[in-house]
PDB file of C-alpha atoms in Angstrom:
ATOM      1  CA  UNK A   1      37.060  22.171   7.392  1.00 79.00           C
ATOM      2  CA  UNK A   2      36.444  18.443   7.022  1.00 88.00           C
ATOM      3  CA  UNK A   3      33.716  18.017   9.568  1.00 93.00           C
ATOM      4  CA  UNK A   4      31.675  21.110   8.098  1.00 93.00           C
ATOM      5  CA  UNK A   5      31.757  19.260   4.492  1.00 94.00           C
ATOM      6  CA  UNK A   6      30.458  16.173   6.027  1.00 94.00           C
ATOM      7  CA  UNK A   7      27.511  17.781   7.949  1.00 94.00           C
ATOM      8  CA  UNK A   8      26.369  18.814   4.659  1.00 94.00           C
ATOM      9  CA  UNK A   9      26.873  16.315   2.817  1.00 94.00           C
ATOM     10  CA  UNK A  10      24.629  14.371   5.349  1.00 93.00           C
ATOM     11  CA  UNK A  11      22.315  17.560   5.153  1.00 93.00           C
ATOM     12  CA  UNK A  12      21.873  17.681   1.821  1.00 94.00           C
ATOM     13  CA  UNK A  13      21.181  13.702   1.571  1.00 94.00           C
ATOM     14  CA  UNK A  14      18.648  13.955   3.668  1.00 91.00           C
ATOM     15  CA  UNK A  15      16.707  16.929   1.988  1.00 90.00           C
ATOM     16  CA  UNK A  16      17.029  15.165  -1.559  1.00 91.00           C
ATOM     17  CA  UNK A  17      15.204  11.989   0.900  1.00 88.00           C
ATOM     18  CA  UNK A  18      12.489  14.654   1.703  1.00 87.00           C
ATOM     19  CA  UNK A  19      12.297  16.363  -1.769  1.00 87.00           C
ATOM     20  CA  UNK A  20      11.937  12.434  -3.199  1.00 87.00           C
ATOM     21  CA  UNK A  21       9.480  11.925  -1.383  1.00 84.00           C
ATOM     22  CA  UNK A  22       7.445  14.715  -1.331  1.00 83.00           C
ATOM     23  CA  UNK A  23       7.926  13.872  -5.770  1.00 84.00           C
ATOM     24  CA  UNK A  24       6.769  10.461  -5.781  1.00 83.00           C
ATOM     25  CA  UNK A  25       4.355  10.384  -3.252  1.00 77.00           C
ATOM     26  CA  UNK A  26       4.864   7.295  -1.405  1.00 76.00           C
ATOM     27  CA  UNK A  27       3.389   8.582   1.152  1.00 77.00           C
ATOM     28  CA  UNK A  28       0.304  11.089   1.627  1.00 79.00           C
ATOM     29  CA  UNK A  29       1.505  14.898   0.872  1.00 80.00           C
ATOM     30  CA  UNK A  30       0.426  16.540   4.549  1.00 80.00           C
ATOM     31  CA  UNK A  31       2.596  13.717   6.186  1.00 83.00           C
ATOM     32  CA  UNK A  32       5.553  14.204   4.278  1.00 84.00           C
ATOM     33  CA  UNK A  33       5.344  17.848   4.992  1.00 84.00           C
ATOM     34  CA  UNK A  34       5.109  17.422   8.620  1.00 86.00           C
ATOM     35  CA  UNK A  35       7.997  14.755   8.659  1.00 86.00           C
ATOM     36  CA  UNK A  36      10.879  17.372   9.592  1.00 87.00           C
ATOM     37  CA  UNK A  37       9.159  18.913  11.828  1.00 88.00           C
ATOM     38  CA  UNK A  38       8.228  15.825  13.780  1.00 89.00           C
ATOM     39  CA  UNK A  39      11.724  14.135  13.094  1.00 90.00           C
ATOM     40  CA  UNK A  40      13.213  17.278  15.129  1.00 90.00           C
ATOM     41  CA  UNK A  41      10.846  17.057  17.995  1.00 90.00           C
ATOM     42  CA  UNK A  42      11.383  12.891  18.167  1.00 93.00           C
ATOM     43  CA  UNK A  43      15.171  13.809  18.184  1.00 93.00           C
ATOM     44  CA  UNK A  44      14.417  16.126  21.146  1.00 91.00           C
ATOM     45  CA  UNK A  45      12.272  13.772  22.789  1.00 92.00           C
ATOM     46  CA  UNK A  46      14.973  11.179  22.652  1.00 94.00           C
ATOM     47  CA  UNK A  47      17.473  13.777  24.244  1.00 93.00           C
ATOM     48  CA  UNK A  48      15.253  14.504  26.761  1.00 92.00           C
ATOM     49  CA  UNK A  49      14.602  10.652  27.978  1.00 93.00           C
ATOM     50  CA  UNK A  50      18.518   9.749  27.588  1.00 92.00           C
ATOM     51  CA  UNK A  51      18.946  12.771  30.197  1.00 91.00           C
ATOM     52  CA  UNK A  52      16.675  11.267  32.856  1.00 91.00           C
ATOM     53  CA  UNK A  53      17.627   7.773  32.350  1.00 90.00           C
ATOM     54  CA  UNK A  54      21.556   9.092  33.215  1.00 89.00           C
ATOM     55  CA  UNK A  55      19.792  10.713  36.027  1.00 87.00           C
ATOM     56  CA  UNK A  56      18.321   8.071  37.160  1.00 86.00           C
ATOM     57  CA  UNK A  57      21.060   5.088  36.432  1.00 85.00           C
ATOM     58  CA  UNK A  58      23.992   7.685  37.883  1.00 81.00           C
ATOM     59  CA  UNK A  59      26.008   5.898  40.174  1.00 79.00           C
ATOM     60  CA  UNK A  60      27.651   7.395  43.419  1.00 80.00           C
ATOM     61  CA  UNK A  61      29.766   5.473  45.205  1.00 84.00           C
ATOM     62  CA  UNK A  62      29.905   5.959  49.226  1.00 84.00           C
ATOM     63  CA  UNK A  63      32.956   3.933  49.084  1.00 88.00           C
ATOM     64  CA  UNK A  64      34.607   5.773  47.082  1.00 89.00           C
ATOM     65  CA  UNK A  65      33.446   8.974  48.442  1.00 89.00           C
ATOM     66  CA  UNK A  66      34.434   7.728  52.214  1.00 91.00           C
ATOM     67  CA  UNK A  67      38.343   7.249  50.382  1.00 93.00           C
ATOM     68  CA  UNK A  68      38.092  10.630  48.487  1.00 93.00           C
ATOM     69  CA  UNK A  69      37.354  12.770  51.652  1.00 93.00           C
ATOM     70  CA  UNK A  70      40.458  10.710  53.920  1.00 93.00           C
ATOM     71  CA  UNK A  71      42.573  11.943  50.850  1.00 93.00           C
ATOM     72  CA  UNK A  72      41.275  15.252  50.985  1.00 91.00           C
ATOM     73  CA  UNK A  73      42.027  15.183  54.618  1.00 90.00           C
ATOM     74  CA  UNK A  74      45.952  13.655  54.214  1.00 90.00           C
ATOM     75  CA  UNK A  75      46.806  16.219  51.284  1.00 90.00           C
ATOM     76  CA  UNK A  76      45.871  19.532  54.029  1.00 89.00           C
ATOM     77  CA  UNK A  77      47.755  18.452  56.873  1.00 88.00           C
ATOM     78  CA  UNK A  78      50.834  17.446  54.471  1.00 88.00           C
ATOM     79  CA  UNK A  79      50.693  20.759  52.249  1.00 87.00           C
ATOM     80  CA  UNK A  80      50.191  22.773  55.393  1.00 85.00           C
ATOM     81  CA  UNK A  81      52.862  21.284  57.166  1.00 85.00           C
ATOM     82  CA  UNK A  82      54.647  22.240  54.165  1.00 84.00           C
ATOM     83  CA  UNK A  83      54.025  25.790  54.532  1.00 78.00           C
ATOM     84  CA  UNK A  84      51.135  25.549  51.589  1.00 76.00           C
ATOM     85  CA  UNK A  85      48.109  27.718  52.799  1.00 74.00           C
ATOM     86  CA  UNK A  86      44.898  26.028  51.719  1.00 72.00           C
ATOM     87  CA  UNK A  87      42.311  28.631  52.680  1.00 66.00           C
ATOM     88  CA  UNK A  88      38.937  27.451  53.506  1.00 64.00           C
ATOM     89  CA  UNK A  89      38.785  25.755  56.321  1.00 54.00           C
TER      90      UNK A  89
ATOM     91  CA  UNK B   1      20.621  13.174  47.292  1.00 71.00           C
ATOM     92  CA  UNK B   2      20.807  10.337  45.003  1.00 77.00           C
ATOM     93  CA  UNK B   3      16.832   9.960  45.488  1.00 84.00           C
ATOM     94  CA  UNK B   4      16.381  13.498  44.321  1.00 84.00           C
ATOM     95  CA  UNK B   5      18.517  12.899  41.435  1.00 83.00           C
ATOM     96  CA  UNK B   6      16.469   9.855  40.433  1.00 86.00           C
ATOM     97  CA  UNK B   7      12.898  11.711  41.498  1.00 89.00           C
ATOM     98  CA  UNK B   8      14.613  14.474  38.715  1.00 89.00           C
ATOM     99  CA  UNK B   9      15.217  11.966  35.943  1.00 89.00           C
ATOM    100  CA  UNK B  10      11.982   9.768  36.751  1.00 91.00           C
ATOM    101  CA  UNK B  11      10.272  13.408  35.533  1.00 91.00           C
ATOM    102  CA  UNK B  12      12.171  14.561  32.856  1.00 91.00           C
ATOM    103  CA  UNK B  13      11.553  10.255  31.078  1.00 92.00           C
ATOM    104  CA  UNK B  14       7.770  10.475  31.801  1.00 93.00           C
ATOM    105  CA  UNK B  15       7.715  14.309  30.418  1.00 93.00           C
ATOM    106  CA  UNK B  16       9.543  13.436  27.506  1.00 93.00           C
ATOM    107  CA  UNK B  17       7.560   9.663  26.738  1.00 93.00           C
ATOM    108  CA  UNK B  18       4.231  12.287  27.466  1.00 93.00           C
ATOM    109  CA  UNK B  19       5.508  14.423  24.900  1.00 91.00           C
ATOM    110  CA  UNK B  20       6.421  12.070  22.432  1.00 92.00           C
ATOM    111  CA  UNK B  21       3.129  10.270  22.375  1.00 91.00           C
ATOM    112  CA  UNK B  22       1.268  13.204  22.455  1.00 89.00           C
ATOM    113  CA  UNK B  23       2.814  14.377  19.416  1.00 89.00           C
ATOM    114  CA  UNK B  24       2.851  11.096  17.472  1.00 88.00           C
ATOM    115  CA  UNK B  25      -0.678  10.526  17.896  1.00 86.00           C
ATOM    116  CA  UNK B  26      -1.956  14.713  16.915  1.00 85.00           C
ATOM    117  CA  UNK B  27       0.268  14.071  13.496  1.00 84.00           C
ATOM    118  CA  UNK B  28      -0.145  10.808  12.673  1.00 82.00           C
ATOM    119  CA  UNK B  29      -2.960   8.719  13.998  1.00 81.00           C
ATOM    120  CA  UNK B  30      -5.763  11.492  14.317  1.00 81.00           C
ATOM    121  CA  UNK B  31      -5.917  12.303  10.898  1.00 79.00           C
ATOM    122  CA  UNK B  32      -6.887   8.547  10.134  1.00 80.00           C
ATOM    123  CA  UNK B  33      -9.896   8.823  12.677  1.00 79.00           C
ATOM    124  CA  UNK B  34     -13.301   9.753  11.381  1.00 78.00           C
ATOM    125  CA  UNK B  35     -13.888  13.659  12.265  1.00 76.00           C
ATOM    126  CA  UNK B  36     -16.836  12.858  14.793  1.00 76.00           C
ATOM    127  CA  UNK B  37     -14.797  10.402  17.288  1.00 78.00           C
ATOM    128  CA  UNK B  38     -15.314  11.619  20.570  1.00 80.00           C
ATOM    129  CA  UNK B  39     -11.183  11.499  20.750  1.00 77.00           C
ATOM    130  CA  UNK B  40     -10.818  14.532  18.939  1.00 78.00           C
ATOM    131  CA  UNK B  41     -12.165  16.983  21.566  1.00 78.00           C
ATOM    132  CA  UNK B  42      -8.704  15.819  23.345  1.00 77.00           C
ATOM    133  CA  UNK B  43      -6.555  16.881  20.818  1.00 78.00           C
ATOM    134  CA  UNK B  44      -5.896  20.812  19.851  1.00 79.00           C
ATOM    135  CA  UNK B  45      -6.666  21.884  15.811  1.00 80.00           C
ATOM    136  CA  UNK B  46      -4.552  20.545  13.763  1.00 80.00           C
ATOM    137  CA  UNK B  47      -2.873  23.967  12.881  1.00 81.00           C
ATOM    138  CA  UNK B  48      -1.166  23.948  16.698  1.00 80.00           C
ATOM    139  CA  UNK B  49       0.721  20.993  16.008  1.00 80.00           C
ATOM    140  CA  UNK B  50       2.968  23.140  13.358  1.00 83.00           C
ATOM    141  CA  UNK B  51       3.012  26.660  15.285  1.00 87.00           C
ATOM    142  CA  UNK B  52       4.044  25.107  19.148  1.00 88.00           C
ATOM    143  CA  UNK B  53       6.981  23.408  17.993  1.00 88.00           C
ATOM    144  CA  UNK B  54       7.848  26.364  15.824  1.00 90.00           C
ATOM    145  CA  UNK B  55       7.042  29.004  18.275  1.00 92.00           C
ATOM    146  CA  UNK B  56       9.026  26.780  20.639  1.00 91.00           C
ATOM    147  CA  UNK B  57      12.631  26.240  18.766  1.00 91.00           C
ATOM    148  CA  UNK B  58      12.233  30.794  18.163  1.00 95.00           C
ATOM    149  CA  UNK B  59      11.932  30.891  22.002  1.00 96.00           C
ATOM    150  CA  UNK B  60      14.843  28.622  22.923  1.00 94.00           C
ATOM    151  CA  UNK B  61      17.085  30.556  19.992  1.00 95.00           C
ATOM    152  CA  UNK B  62      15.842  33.673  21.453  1.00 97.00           C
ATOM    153  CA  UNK B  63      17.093  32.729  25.117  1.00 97.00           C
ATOM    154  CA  UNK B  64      20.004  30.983  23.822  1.00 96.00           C
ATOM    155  CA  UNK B  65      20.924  34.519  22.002  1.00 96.00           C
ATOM    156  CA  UNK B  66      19.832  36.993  24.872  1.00 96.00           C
ATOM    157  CA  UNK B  67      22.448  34.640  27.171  1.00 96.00           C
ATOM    158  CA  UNK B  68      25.092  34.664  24.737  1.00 96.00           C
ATOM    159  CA  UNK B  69      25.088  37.948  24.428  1.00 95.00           C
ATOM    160  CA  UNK B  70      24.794  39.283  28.069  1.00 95.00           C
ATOM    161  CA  UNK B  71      27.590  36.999  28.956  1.00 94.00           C
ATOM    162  CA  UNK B  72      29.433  38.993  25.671  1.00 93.00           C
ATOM    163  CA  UNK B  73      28.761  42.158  27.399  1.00 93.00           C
ATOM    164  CA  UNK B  74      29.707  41.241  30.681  1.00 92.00           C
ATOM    165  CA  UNK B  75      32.988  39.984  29.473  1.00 91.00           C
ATOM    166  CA  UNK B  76      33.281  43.034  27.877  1.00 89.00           C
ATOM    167  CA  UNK B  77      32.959  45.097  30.624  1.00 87.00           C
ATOM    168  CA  UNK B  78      35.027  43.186  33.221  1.00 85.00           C
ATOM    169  CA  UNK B  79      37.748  44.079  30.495  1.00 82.00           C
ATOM    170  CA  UNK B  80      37.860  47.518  30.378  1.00 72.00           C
TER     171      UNK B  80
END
Protein backbone atom coordinates (compact mmCIF):
# COMPACT_ATOMS: atom_id res chain seq x y z
CA UNK A 1 0.00 0.00 0.00
CA UNK A 2 3.11 2.10 0.55
CA UNK A 3 4.38 2.26 -2.98
CA UNK A 4 0.79 3.31 -4.37
CA UNK A 5 0.86 6.41 -1.77
CA UNK A 6 4.18 7.41 -3.01
CA UNK A 7 3.34 7.32 -6.78
CA UNK A 8 0.87 9.84 -5.95
CA UNK A 9 2.33 11.76 -3.92
CA UNK A 10 4.99 12.22 -6.74
CA UNK A 11 1.85 12.54 -9.12
CA UNK A 12 0.23 15.01 -7.51
CA UNK A 13 3.62 17.18 -7.04
CA UNK A 14 4.10 17.25 -10.30
CA UNK A 15 0.53 18.42 -11.46
CA UNK A 16 0.57 21.31 -8.73
CA UNK A 17 4.33 22.04 -10.90
CA UNK A 18 2.08 22.15 -14.07
CA UNK A 19 -1.00 23.93 -12.54
CA UNK A 20 1.84 26.67 -11.11
CA UNK A 21 2.89 27.18 -13.98
CA UNK A 22 0.24 27.32 -16.20
CA UNK A 23 -0.93 30.34 -13.02
CA UNK A 24 2.01 32.42 -13.17
CA UNK A 25 2.99 32.25 -16.52
CA UNK A 26 6.61 31.90 -16.54
CA UNK A 27 6.47 30.59 -19.48
CA UNK A 28 4.17 31.21 -22.70
CA UNK A 29 0.54 29.47 -22.16
CA UNK A 30 0.61 27.02 -25.53
CA UNK A 31 4.04 25.67 -24.19
CA UNK A 32 3.02 24.92 -20.88
CA UNK A 33 0.06 23.13 -22.26
CA UNK A 34 2.03 21.00 -24.49
CA UNK A 35 4.68 20.22 -21.69
CA UNK A 36 3.00 16.76 -20.58
CA UNK A 37 2.47 15.72 -23.57
CA UNK A 38 6.00 16.20 -24.77
CA UNK A 39 7.51 15.15 -21.29
CA UNK A 40 5.73 11.61 -22.02
CA UNK A 41 7.00 11.24 -25.50
CA UNK A 42 10.84 12.43 -24.28
CA UNK A 43 10.35 9.69 -21.55
CA UNK A 44 9.53 7.25 -24.39
CA UNK A 45 12.17 8.41 -26.52
CA UNK A 46 14.66 7.84 -23.77
CA UNK A 47 13.26 4.18 -23.34
CA UNK A 48 13.53 3.59 -26.71
CA UNK A 49 17.45 4.69 -27.10
CA UNK A 50 18.42 2.86 -23.63
CA UNK A 51 16.92 -0.35 -25.50
CA UNK A 52 19.24 -0.13 -28.51
CA UNK A 53 22.22 0.99 -26.71
CA UNK A 54 21.76 -2.57 -24.46
CA UNK A 55 21.41 -4.00 -27.84
CA UNK A 56 24.14 -2.80 -29.08
CA UNK A 57 26.72 -2.85 -25.87
CA UNK A 58 25.29 -6.68 -25.02
CA UNK A 59 28.08 -8.78 -24.42
CA UNK A 60 28.32 -12.58 -25.39
CA UNK A 61 31.01 -14.35 -24.39
CA UNK A 62 32.36 -17.34 -26.76
CA UNK A 63 34.37 -18.35 -23.87
CA UNK A 64 31.98 -18.76 -21.80
CA UNK A 65 29.63 -20.21 -24.21
CA UNK A 66 32.49 -22.88 -25.40
CA UNK A 67 32.45 -23.90 -21.18
CA UNK A 68 28.57 -23.80 -20.99
CA UNK A 69 28.00 -26.31 -23.90
CA UNK A 70 31.11 -28.97 -22.38
CA UNK A 71 28.83 -28.71 -19.19
CA UNK A 72 25.82 -29.29 -21.00
CA UNK A 73 27.56 -32.18 -22.55
CA UNK A 74 29.08 -33.76 -18.93
CA UNK A 75 25.57 -33.33 -17.10
CA UNK A 76 23.75 -35.90 -20.17
CA UNK A 77 26.13 -38.57 -20.15
CA UNK A 78 26.23 -38.48 -16.12
CA UNK A 79 22.28 -38.20 -15.64
CA UNK A 80 21.83 -40.80 -18.33
CA UNK A 81 24.17 -43.07 -16.98
CA UNK A 82 22.15 -42.54 -14.03
CA UNK A 83 19.09 -43.80 -15.50
CA UNK A 84 17.75 -39.92 -15.95
CA UNK A 85 16.09 -39.70 -19.49
CA UNK A 86 16.84 -36.30 -20.98
CA UNK A 87 14.72 -36.36 -24.12
CA UNK A 88 15.85 -34.34 -26.97
CA UNK A 89 18.59 -35.47 -28.38
CA UNK B 1 24.26 -13.08 -34.40
CA UNK B 2 25.80 -10.54 -32.28
CA UNK B 3 26.01 -8.23 -35.57
CA UNK B 4 22.30 -8.56 -36.00
CA UNK B 5 21.74 -7.71 -32.51
CA UNK B 6 23.84 -4.56 -32.84
CA UNK B 7 22.34 -3.78 -36.65
CA UNK B 8 18.79 -4.06 -34.27
CA UNK B 9 19.86 -1.58 -31.62
CA UNK B 10 21.90 0.76 -34.13
CA UNK B 11 17.96 1.21 -35.53
CA UNK B 12 15.91 1.38 -32.72
CA UNK B 13 18.92 4.66 -31.21
CA UNK B 14 18.71 6.45 -34.62
CA UNK B 15 14.67 5.90 -34.68
CA UNK B 16 14.32 7.07 -31.35
CA UNK B 17 17.18 10.31 -31.61
CA UNK B 18 14.87 10.87 -35.20
CA UNK B 19 11.94 10.96 -33.16
CA UNK B 20 13.03 12.98 -30.48
CA UNK B 21 14.33 15.78 -32.60
CA UNK B 22 11.58 15.73 -34.74
CA UNK B 23 9.32 16.36 -32.00
CA UNK B 24 11.40 18.94 -30.10
CA UNK B 25 11.79 21.08 -32.97
CA UNK B 26 7.51 20.89 -34.29
CA UNK B 27 6.76 22.06 -30.40
CA UNK B 28 9.27 24.16 -29.52
CA UNK B 29 11.48 25.85 -32.04
CA UNK B 30 8.90 26.29 -35.01
CA UNK B 31 6.65 28.37 -33.28
CA UNK B 32 9.59 30.97 -32.76
CA UNK B 33 10.21 31.03 -36.66
CA UNK B 34 8.51 33.66 -38.74
CA UNK B 35 5.36 31.89 -40.57
CA UNK B 36 6.94 32.34 -44.18
CA UNK B 37 10.41 30.36 -43.54
CA UNK B 38 10.73 27.99 -46.15
CA UNK B 39 11.28 25.33 -43.02
CA UNK B 40 7.80 25.13 -42.33
CA UNK B 41 6.66 23.23 -45.46
CA UNK B 42 8.78 20.33 -43.57
CA UNK B 43 6.90 20.27 -40.64
CA UNK B 44 3.02 18.96 -40.42
CA UNK B 45 0.21 21.75 -38.86
CA UNK B 46 0.68 22.33 -35.71
CA UNK B 47 -2.62 20.53 -34.64
CA UNK B 48 -0.76 16.90 -35.56
CA UNK B 49 1.73 17.35 -33.05
CA UNK B 50 -1.16 16.89 -30.20
CA UNK B 51 -3.45 14.17 -32.08
CA UNK B 52 -0.27 11.54 -33.22
CA UNK B 53 0.99 11.15 -29.89
CA UNK B 54 -2.53 10.91 -28.58
CA UNK B 55 -3.87 8.72 -31.23
CA UNK B 56 -0.67 6.76 -30.60
CA UNK B 57 -0.71 5.98 -26.58
CA UNK B 58 -5.07 4.84 -27.52
CA UNK B 59 -3.49 2.40 -30.05
CA UNK B 60 -0.80 0.86 -27.84
CA UNK B 61 -3.63 0.67 -24.79
CA UNK B 62 -5.88 -0.76 -27.30
CA UNK B 63 -3.30 -3.64 -28.29
CA UNK B 64 -2.07 -3.90 -24.88
CA UNK B 65 -5.95 -4.64 -23.86
CA UNK B 66 -6.98 -6.87 -26.95
CA UNK B 67 -3.64 -9.13 -25.76
CA UNK B 68 -4.51 -9.15 -22.28
CA UNK B 69 -7.58 -10.23 -22.81
CA UNK B 70 -7.19 -13.03 -25.48
CA UNK B 71 -4.51 -14.47 -23.34
CA UNK B 72 -7.59 -14.19 -20.40
CA UNK B 73 -9.71 -16.19 -22.64
CA UNK B 74 -7.35 -18.63 -23.64
CA UNK B 75 -6.48 -19.37 -20.11
CA UNK B 76 -9.89 -19.68 -19.60
CA UNK B 77 -10.54 -22.14 -21.93
CA UNK B 78 -7.51 -24.43 -21.44
CA UNK B 79 -9.28 -24.64 -17.91
CA UNK B 80 -12.39 -25.99 -18.50
Amino acid sequence: MKHIVKIMALLVALSAIWISLLQTSVLPESYTWLLPLYSIVTLGCYGLLMVGIGLMRFPTCPQESLLLQEDIVEAKGFLKEKGVDIGSD
Amino acid sequence: MELADRAIGLLLSVISLSIFTYYTLWVIILPFVDSDHFVHKYFLPHEYAILIPVYAGVVLICLISMFVGYVMLKSKKKKA
